[in-house]
Coordinates of N, CA, C and O and ligand atoms in Angstrom, one line a residue:
M168 N 11.4 13.1 -3.2 CA 11.1 12.0 -4.2 C 9.8 12.4 -4.9 O 8.8 12.8 -4.2
T169 N 9.7 12.3 -6.2 CA 8.5 12.7 -6.9 C 7.5 11.5 -6.9 O 7.8 10.4 -6.6
D170 N 6.2 11.9 -7.2 CA 5.2 10.9 -7.3 C 5.6 9.8 -8.3 O 5.4 8.6 -8.0
K171 N 6.2 10.2 -9.4 CA 6.6 9.2 -10.4 C 7.6 8.3 -9.9 O 7.6 7.0 -10.1
E172 N 8.6 8.8 -9.1 CA 9.6 7.9 -8.5 C 9.0 7.0 -7.5 O 9.4 5.8 -7.4
L173 N 8.0 7.5 -6.7 CA 7.4 6.6 -5.7 C 6.6 5.5 -6.4 O 6.6 4.3 -6.0
L174 N 5.9 5.8 -7.5 CA 5.2 4.8 -8.3 C 6.2 3.8 -8.9 O 5.9 2.6 -8.9
A175 N 7.3 4.3 -9.3 CA 8.3 3.3 -9.8 C 8.8 2.4 -8.7 O 9.1 1.2 -9.0
A176 N 9.0 2.9 -7.5 CA 9.4 2.0 -6.4 C 8.3 1.0 -6.1 O 8.6 -0.2 -5.8
A177 N 7.1 1.4 -6.2 CA 5.9 0.5 -6.0 C 5.9 -0.6 -7.1 O 5.7 -1.8 -6.8
A178 N 6.2 -0.2 -8.3 CA 6.3 -1.2 -9.4 C 7.4 -2.2 -9.2 O 7.3 -3.4 -9.5
Q179 N 8.5 -1.7 -8.7 CA 9.6 -2.6 -8.5 C 9.3 -3.6 -7.4 O 9.6 -4.8 -7.5
A180 N 8.6 -3.1 -6.3 CA 8.2 -4.0 -5.2 C 7.2 -5.0 -5.7 O 7.2 -6.2 -5.3
R181 N 6.4 -4.6 -6.7 CA 5.3 -5.5 -7.2 C 6.0 -6.7 -7.9 O 5.3 -7.8 -8.0
E182 N 7.2 -6.6 -8.4 CA 7.8 -7.7 -9.1 C 8.1 -8.9 -8.1 O 8.2 -10.0 -8.5
K183 N 8.0 -8.6 -6.8 CA 8.2 -9.6 -5.8 C 6.9 -10.3 -5.4 O 6.9 -11.2 -4.5
S184 N 5.8 -9.8 -5.9 CA 4.5 -10.3 -5.5 C 4.4 -11.8 -5.5 O 4.8 -12.5 -6.5
W185 N 3.8 -12.4 -4.4 CA 3.5 -13.8 -4.4 C 2.0 -13.9 -4.4 O 1.3 -13.7 -3.5
C186 N 1.5 -14.2 -5.7 CA 0.0 -14.1 -5.9 C -0.4 -15.3 -6.7 O -1.2 -15.1 -7.7
R187 N -0.1 -16.5 -6.3 CA -0.4 -17.7 -7.1 C -1.8 -18.0 -7.1 O -2.3 -18.9 -7.9
Y188 N -2.6 -17.4 -6.2 CA -4.1 -17.8 -6.2 C -4.9 -16.8 -7.0 O -5.8 -17.2 -7.7
S189 N -4.7 -15.5 -6.7 CA -5.5 -14.5 -7.5 C -4.8 -14.1 -8.8 O -5.5 -13.6 -9.7
H190 N -3.5 -14.3 -8.9 CA -2.7 -13.8 -10.1 C -2.9 -12.3 -10.3 O -2.9 -11.8 -11.4
F191 N -3.1 -11.6 -9.2 CA -3.2 -10.2 -9.2 C -2.1 -9.6 -8.3 O -2.0 -9.8 -7.1
A192 N -1.1 -9.0 -9.0 CA 0.1 -8.6 -8.3 C 0.0 -7.1 -8.0 O -0.4 -6.2 -8.8
V193 N 0.4 -6.8 -6.7 CA 0.3 -5.4 -6.2 C 1.6 -5.1 -5.6 O 2.3 -5.9 -4.9
G194 N 2.0 -3.8 -5.7 CA 3.2 -3.2 -5.1 C 2.8 -1.9 -4.4 O 2.0 -1.2 -4.9
A195 N 3.5 -1.6 -3.3 CA 3.3 -0.3 -2.6 C 4.6 0.2 -2.2 O 5.5 -0.6 -1.9
A196 N 4.7 1.5 -2.2 CA 5.9 2.2 -1.7 C 5.5 3.4 -0.9 O 4.7 4.2 -1.4
L197 N 6.0 3.5 0.3 CA 5.6 4.6 1.2 C 6.8 5.4 1.6 O 7.9 4.9 1.7
L198 N 6.5 6.7 2.0 CA 7.5 7.6 2.5 C 7.0 7.9 4.0 O 5.9 8.2 4.2
T199 N 8.0 7.7 4.9 CA 7.7 8.2 6.3 C 7.9 9.7 6.4 O 8.5 10.3 5.5
E200 N 7.5 10.2 7.5 CA 7.7 11.7 7.7 C 9.1 12.2 7.5 O 9.3 13.3 7.0
D201 N 10.1 11.3 7.9 CA 11.5 11.8 7.7 C 12.0 11.4 6.3 O 13.2 11.5 6.1
G202 N 11.2 10.9 5.4 CA 11.6 10.7 4.1 C 12.2 9.3 3.8 O 12.7 9.0 2.7
T203 N 12.0 8.4 4.8 CA 12.5 7.0 4.6 C 11.5 6.2 3.7 O 10.3 6.4 3.9
L204 N 12.0 5.4 2.8 CA 11.2 4.7 1.9 C 11.0 3.2 2.4 O 12.1 2.6 2.7
Y205 N 9.8 2.7 2.4 CA 9.6 1.3 2.6 C 8.6 0.8 1.5 O 7.7 1.5 1.1
S206 N 8.9 -0.4 1.0 CA 8.0 -0.9 0.0 C 7.6 -2.3 0.3 O 8.1 -2.9 1.2
G207 N 6.6 -2.8 -0.4 CA 6.1 -4.2 -0.1 C 5.2 -4.7 -1.3 O 4.8 -3.9 -2.1
C208 N 5.0 -6.0 -1.2 CA 4.1 -6.6 -2.2 C 3.1 -7.4 -1.5 O 3.2 -7.6 -0.3
N209 N 2.1 -7.8 -2.3 CA 1.1 -8.7 -1.7 C 1.7 -10.1 -1.6 O 2.5 -10.5 -2.4
I210 N 1.3 -10.8 -0.5 CA 1.8 -12.2 -0.3 C 0.6 -13.1 0.1 O 0.0 -12.9 1.1
E211 N 0.3 -14.0 -0.8 CA -0.8 -14.8 -0.7 C -0.5 -16.1 0.0 O 0.7 -16.5 0.2
N212 N -1.5 -16.8 0.4 CA -1.3 -18.1 1.2 C -2.4 -19.1 0.8 O -3.5 -18.6 0.5
A213 N -2.1 -20.4 0.8 CA -3.1 -21.4 0.5 C -4.3 -21.3 1.4 O -5.4 -21.6 1.0
A214 N -4.1 -20.8 2.6 CA -5.2 -20.5 3.5 C -5.5 -19.1 3.3 O -4.9 -18.2 3.8
Y215 N -6.5 -18.8 2.5 CA -6.8 -17.5 1.9 C -6.8 -16.4 2.9 O -6.4 -15.3 2.6
P216 N -7.4 -16.5 4.1 CA -7.5 -15.4 5.0 C -6.1 -14.8 5.4 O -6.0 -13.7 5.9
L217 N -5.1 -15.6 5.2 CA -3.8 -15.2 5.6 C -3.1 -14.3 4.5 O -2.0 -13.8 4.7
C218 N -3.8 -14.1 3.4 CA -3.2 -13.2 2.3 C -3.0 -11.8 2.9 O -3.8 -11.3 3.7
T219 N -1.8 -11.2 2.5 CA -1.4 -9.9 3.0 C -1.4 -9.0 1.8 O -0.7 -9.2 0.8
C220 N -2.0 -7.8 2.0 CA -1.9 -6.8 0.9 C -0.6 -6.1 0.9 O 0.2 -6.1 1.9
A221 N -0.2 -5.6 -0.3 CA 1.1 -4.9 -0.5 C 1.2 -3.7 0.5 O 2.3 -3.5 1.0
E222 N 0.2 -3.0 0.6 CA 0.2 -1.8 1.5 C 0.5 -2.2 2.9 O 1.3 -1.6 3.6
R223 N -0.1 -3.3 3.3 CA 0.1 -3.8 4.7 C 1.5 -4.2 4.9 O 2.1 -4.0 5.9
T224 N 2.1 -4.9 3.9 CA 3.5 -5.3 4.0 C 4.4 -4.1 4.2 O 5.3 -4.1 5.1
A225 N 4.2 -3.1 3.4 CA 5.0 -1.9 3.5 C 4.8 -1.2 4.9 O 5.8 -0.7 5.5
I226 N 3.6 -1.1 5.3 CA 3.3 -0.4 6.6 C 3.9 -1.2 7.8 O 4.6 -0.6 8.6
V227 N 3.8 -2.5 7.7 CA 4.3 -3.3 8.8 C 5.9 -3.2 8.8 O 6.5 -3.1 9.9
K228 N 6.5 -3.1 7.7 CA 7.9 -3.0 7.6 C 8.3 -1.6 8.2 O 9.3 -1.5 9.0
A229 N 7.6 -0.6 7.9 CA 8.0 0.8 8.4 C 7.8 0.8 9.9 O 8.7 1.3 10.6
V230 N 6.6 0.4 10.4 CA 6.3 0.6 11.8 C 7.2 -0.3 12.7 O 7.7 0.1 13.7
S231 N 7.5 -1.5 12.1 CA 8.4 -2.4 12.9 C 9.9 -1.9 12.9 O 10.7 -2.4 13.7
E232 N 10.2 -1.0 12.1 CA 11.5 -0.3 12.1 C 11.4 1.0 12.9 O 12.4 1.8 12.9
G233 N 10.3 1.3 13.5 CA 10.2 2.5 14.4 C 9.6 3.7 13.7 O 9.6 4.8 14.3
H234 N 9.2 3.6 12.4 CA 8.6 4.7 11.7 C 7.1 4.7 11.8 O 6.4 3.9 11.2
R235 N 6.5 5.6 12.6 CA 5.1 5.6 12.9 C 4.3 6.6 12.2 O 3.1 6.7 12.4
R236 N 4.9 7.5 11.4 CA 4.1 8.5 10.7 C 4.4 8.4 9.2 O 5.6 8.5 8.7
I237 N 3.4 8.2 8.4 CA 3.5 8.0 6.9 C 2.9 9.2 6.3 O 1.9 9.7 6.6
S238 N 3.7 9.7 5.3 CA 3.2 11.0 4.6 C 2.7 10.7 3.2 O 1.9 11.5 2.7
A239 N 3.2 9.6 2.6 CA 2.7 9.3 1.2 C 2.8 7.8 0.9 O 3.7 7.2 1.5
I240 N 1.9 7.3 0.1 CA 2.1 5.9 -0.3 C 1.6 5.8 -1.8 O 0.6 6.4 -2.2
A241 N 2.4 5.1 -2.6 CA 2.0 4.8 -4.0 C 1.7 3.4 -4.1 O 2.3 2.5 -3.5
I242 N 0.7 3.1 -4.9 CA 0.2 1.7 -5.1 C 0.0 1.4 -6.6 O -0.6 2.2 -7.3
V243 N 0.5 0.3 -7.0 CA 0.3 -0.2 -8.4 C -0.2 -1.6 -8.3 O 0.3 -2.4 -7.5
G244 N -1.1 -2.0 -9.2 CA -1.6 -3.4 -9.2 C -2.1 -3.7 -10.6 O -2.5 -2.9 -11.4
G245 N -2.2 -5.0 -10.8 CA -2.8 -5.5 -12.1 C -2.4 -7.0 -12.2 O -1.7 -7.6 -11.4
A246 N -3.0 -7.6 -13.3 CA -2.8 -9.0 -13.5 C -1.3 -9.3 -13.5 O -0.5 -8.6 -14.1
E247 N -1.0 -10.4 -12.9 CA 0.4 -10.9 -12.8 C 1.0 -11.0 -14.2 O 0.3 -11.5 -15.1
G248 N 2.2 -10.6 -14.4 CA 2.8 -10.8 -15.7 C 2.5 -9.6 -16.7 O 3.0 -9.6 -17.8
T249 N 1.7 -8.7 -16.2 CA 1.4 -7.5 -17.1 C 2.0 -6.3 -16.4 O 2.2 -6.3 -15.2
A250 N 2.1 -5.2 -17.2 CA 2.4 -3.9 -16.6 C 1.2 -3.5 -15.8 O 0.1 -3.7 -16.2
A251 N 1.5 -2.8 -14.7 CA 0.4 -2.4 -13.8 C -0.2 -1.1 -14.3 O 0.1 -0.1 -13.8
T252 N -1.1 -1.2 -15.3 CA -1.7 0.0 -15.8 C -3.0 0.4 -15.2 O -3.4 1.5 -15.2
E253 N -3.7 -0.6 -14.6 CA -5.0 -0.3 -14.1 C -4.9 0.4 -12.7 O -3.9 0.3 -12.0
V254 N -5.9 1.2 -12.4 CA -5.9 1.9 -11.1 C -6.2 0.9 -10.0 O -7.1 0.1 -10.1
C255 N -5.4 1.0 -8.9 CA -5.5 0.0 -7.8 C -5.6 0.7 -6.5 O -4.7 0.9 -5.8
P256 N -6.9 1.2 -6.2 CA -7.1 1.8 -4.9 C -6.9 0.9 -3.8 O -7.2 -0.3 -3.9
P257 N -6.5 1.4 -2.6 CA -6.3 0.5 -1.5 C -7.6 -0.1 -0.9 O -8.7 0.7 -1.0
C258 N -7.6 -1.3 -0.5 CA -8.9 -1.9 0.1 C -9.2 -1.2 1.4 O -8.4 -0.4 2.0
G259 N -10.4 -1.4 1.9 CA -10.9 -0.8 3.1 C -10.0 -1.0 4.3 O -9.8 -0.1 5.1
S260 N -9.6 -2.3 4.4 CA -8.8 -2.6 5.6 C -7.5 -1.8 5.6 O -7.0 -1.3 6.6
C261 N -6.9 -1.7 4.4 CA -5.6 -1.0 4.3 C -5.8 0.5 4.5 O -4.9 1.2 5.1
R262 N -7.0 1.1 4.1 CA -7.3 2.5 4.4 C -7.3 2.7 5.9 O -6.7 3.6 6.5
Q263 N -8.0 1.8 6.6 CA -8.0 1.9 8.1 C -6.6 1.7 8.7 O -6.3 2.4 9.7
L264 N -5.9 0.8 8.2 CA -4.5 0.6 8.7 C -3.6 1.9 8.5 O -2.9 2.3 9.4
L265 N -3.8 2.5 7.3 CA -3.1 3.7 7.0 C -3.5 4.8 8.0 O -2.6 5.6 8.5
A266 N -4.8 4.8 8.4 CA -5.3 5.9 9.3 C -4.6 5.8 10.6 O -4.6 6.8 11.3
E267 N -4.2 4.6 11.0 CA -3.5 4.5 12.3 C -2.2 5.2 12.4 O -1.8 5.7 13.4
F268 N -1.5 5.4 11.2 CA -0.2 5.9 11.1 C -0.1 7.2 10.2 O 1.0 7.5 9.8
A269 N -1.2 7.8 10.0 CA -1.2 9.0 9.1 C -2.3 9.9 9.5 O -3.3 9.5 10.1
D270 N -2.2 11.2 9.0 CA -3.4 12.0 9.2 C -4.1 12.1 7.9 O -3.8 11.5 6.9
G271 N -5.2 12.9 7.9 CA -6.1 13.0 6.7 C -5.4 13.5 5.5 O -5.9 13.3 4.4
A272 N -4.3 14.2 5.7 CA -3.6 14.8 4.5 C -2.7 13.8 3.8 O -2.1 14.1 2.8
L273 N -2.6 12.5 4.4 CA -1.8 11.5 3.7 C -2.1 11.5 2.2 O -3.2 11.5 1.8
R274 N -1.0 11.4 1.5 CA -1.2 11.4 0.0 C -1.1 9.9 -0.5 O -0.2 9.2 -0.2
V275 N -2.2 9.5 -1.1 CA -2.3 8.2 -1.7 C -2.1 8.3 -3.2 O -3.0 8.9 -3.9
I276 N -1.0 7.9 -3.7 CA -0.7 8.1 -5.2 C -1.0 6.8 -6.0 O -0.5 5.8 -5.7
L277 N -2.0 7.0 -6.9 CA -2.4 5.9 -7.8 C -2.0 6.3 -9.2 O -1.5 7.4 -9.5
T278 N -2.2 5.3 -10.1 CA -1.8 5.6 -11.5 C -2.6 6.7 -12.2 O -2.3 7.2 -13.2
D279 N -3.8 7.0 -11.6 CA -4.6 8.1 -12.2 C -4.5 9.4 -11.4 O -5.3 10.3 -11.7
G280 N -3.6 9.5 -10.5 CA -3.5 10.7 -9.8 C -3.4 10.5 -8.3 O -3.3 9.4 -7.8
S281 N -3.4 11.6 -7.5 CA -3.2 11.4 -6.1 C -4.5 11.9 -5.3 O -5.2 12.7 -5.7
Y282 N -4.7 11.2 -4.2 CA -5.8 11.4 -3.3 C -5.3 11.6 -1.9 O -4.1 11.4 -1.6
T283 N -6.2 12.0 -1.0 CA -5.8 12.1 0.4 C -6.6 11.0 1.2 O -7.6 10.4 0.7
L284 N -6.1 10.7 2.4 CA -6.8 9.8 3.2 C -8.2 10.3 3.5 O -9.2 9.6 3.5
D285 N -8.3 11.6 3.7 CA -9.7 12.2 3.8 C -10.6 11.9 2.7 O -11.8 11.7 2.9
D286 N -10.0 11.9 1.5 CA -10.9 11.6 0.3 C -11.3 10.1 0.4 O -12.5 9.8 0.1
L287 N -10.4 9.2 0.7 CA -10.6 7.8 0.6 C -11.3 7.2 1.8 O -11.9 6.1 1.7
L288 N -11.2 7.8 3.0 CA -11.8 7.2 4.2 C -12.3 8.3 5.1 O -11.8 8.5 6.2
P289 N -13.4 9.0 4.6 CA -14.0 10.0 5.5 C -14.7 9.4 6.7 O -15.1 8.2 6.6
H290 N -14.9 10.2 7.7 CA -15.7 9.7 8.9 C -15.1 8.4 9.4 O -15.9 7.5 9.7
R291 N -13.8 8.3 9.5 CA -13.2 7.0 9.9 C -13.2 6.8 11.4 O -13.2 7.8 12.2
F292 N -13.1 5.6 11.8 CA -13.0 5.2 13.2 C -11.6 5.5 13.8 O -10.6 5.2 13.2
S293 N -11.6 6.1 15.0 CA -10.4 6.2 15.7 C -10.7 6.2 17.2 O -11.8 6.5 17.6
L294 N -9.7 6.0 18.0 CA -9.8 6.0 19.5 C -9.0 7.1 20.0 O -7.9 7.5 19.4
Ligands
THU25 N1 -4.5 -6.6 -2.7 C1 -3.5 -5.7 -2.2 O1 -2.4 -6.1 -2.2 N2 -3.9 -4.5 -1.9 C2 -5.2 -4.0 -1.9 O2 -5.5 -2.9 -1.5 C3 -6.2 -4.8 -2.5 C4 -5.9 -6.2 -2.8 C5 -4.1 -7.9 -3.0 C6 -4.6 -9.0 -2.1 C7 -4.6 -10.2 -2.9 O3 -3.4 -10.8 -2.9 C8 -4.9 -9.7 -4.4 O4 -4.6 -8.3 -4.3 C9 -6.3 -9.9 -4.9 O5 -7.2 -9.4 -4.0

């Protein structure tokens, strides 16, 4: 699957975003090491701390289905109801969550190009 196709899968997932508080819609699509695709959107809640990032949704779907190694993830985000043209880098929590299930070579594909986990979360915590 090309980066463009993975971004398109993220954009499709973004259409399901539940973001009635921030009105910022995010979609993510990841590939596991064996090439399986999982996608997800952000899901907000009236109790704000319960809001879930799109990346987290996709990661939880993959891991709960037995896929523990992620090789690439594409992320798109932007104001609800608009095309996701702005660059939407993953938040710090999602970077750490990705680190649990990927190595430093993980490809993080954004609308302005691709990065690695080593680029985005150097000197990260692990056990
Ligand atoms: N959000 C994500 O889905 N992923 C990120 O990496 C950053 C933020 C969501 C959370 C919340 O629903 C909205 O964007 C605004 O913060």
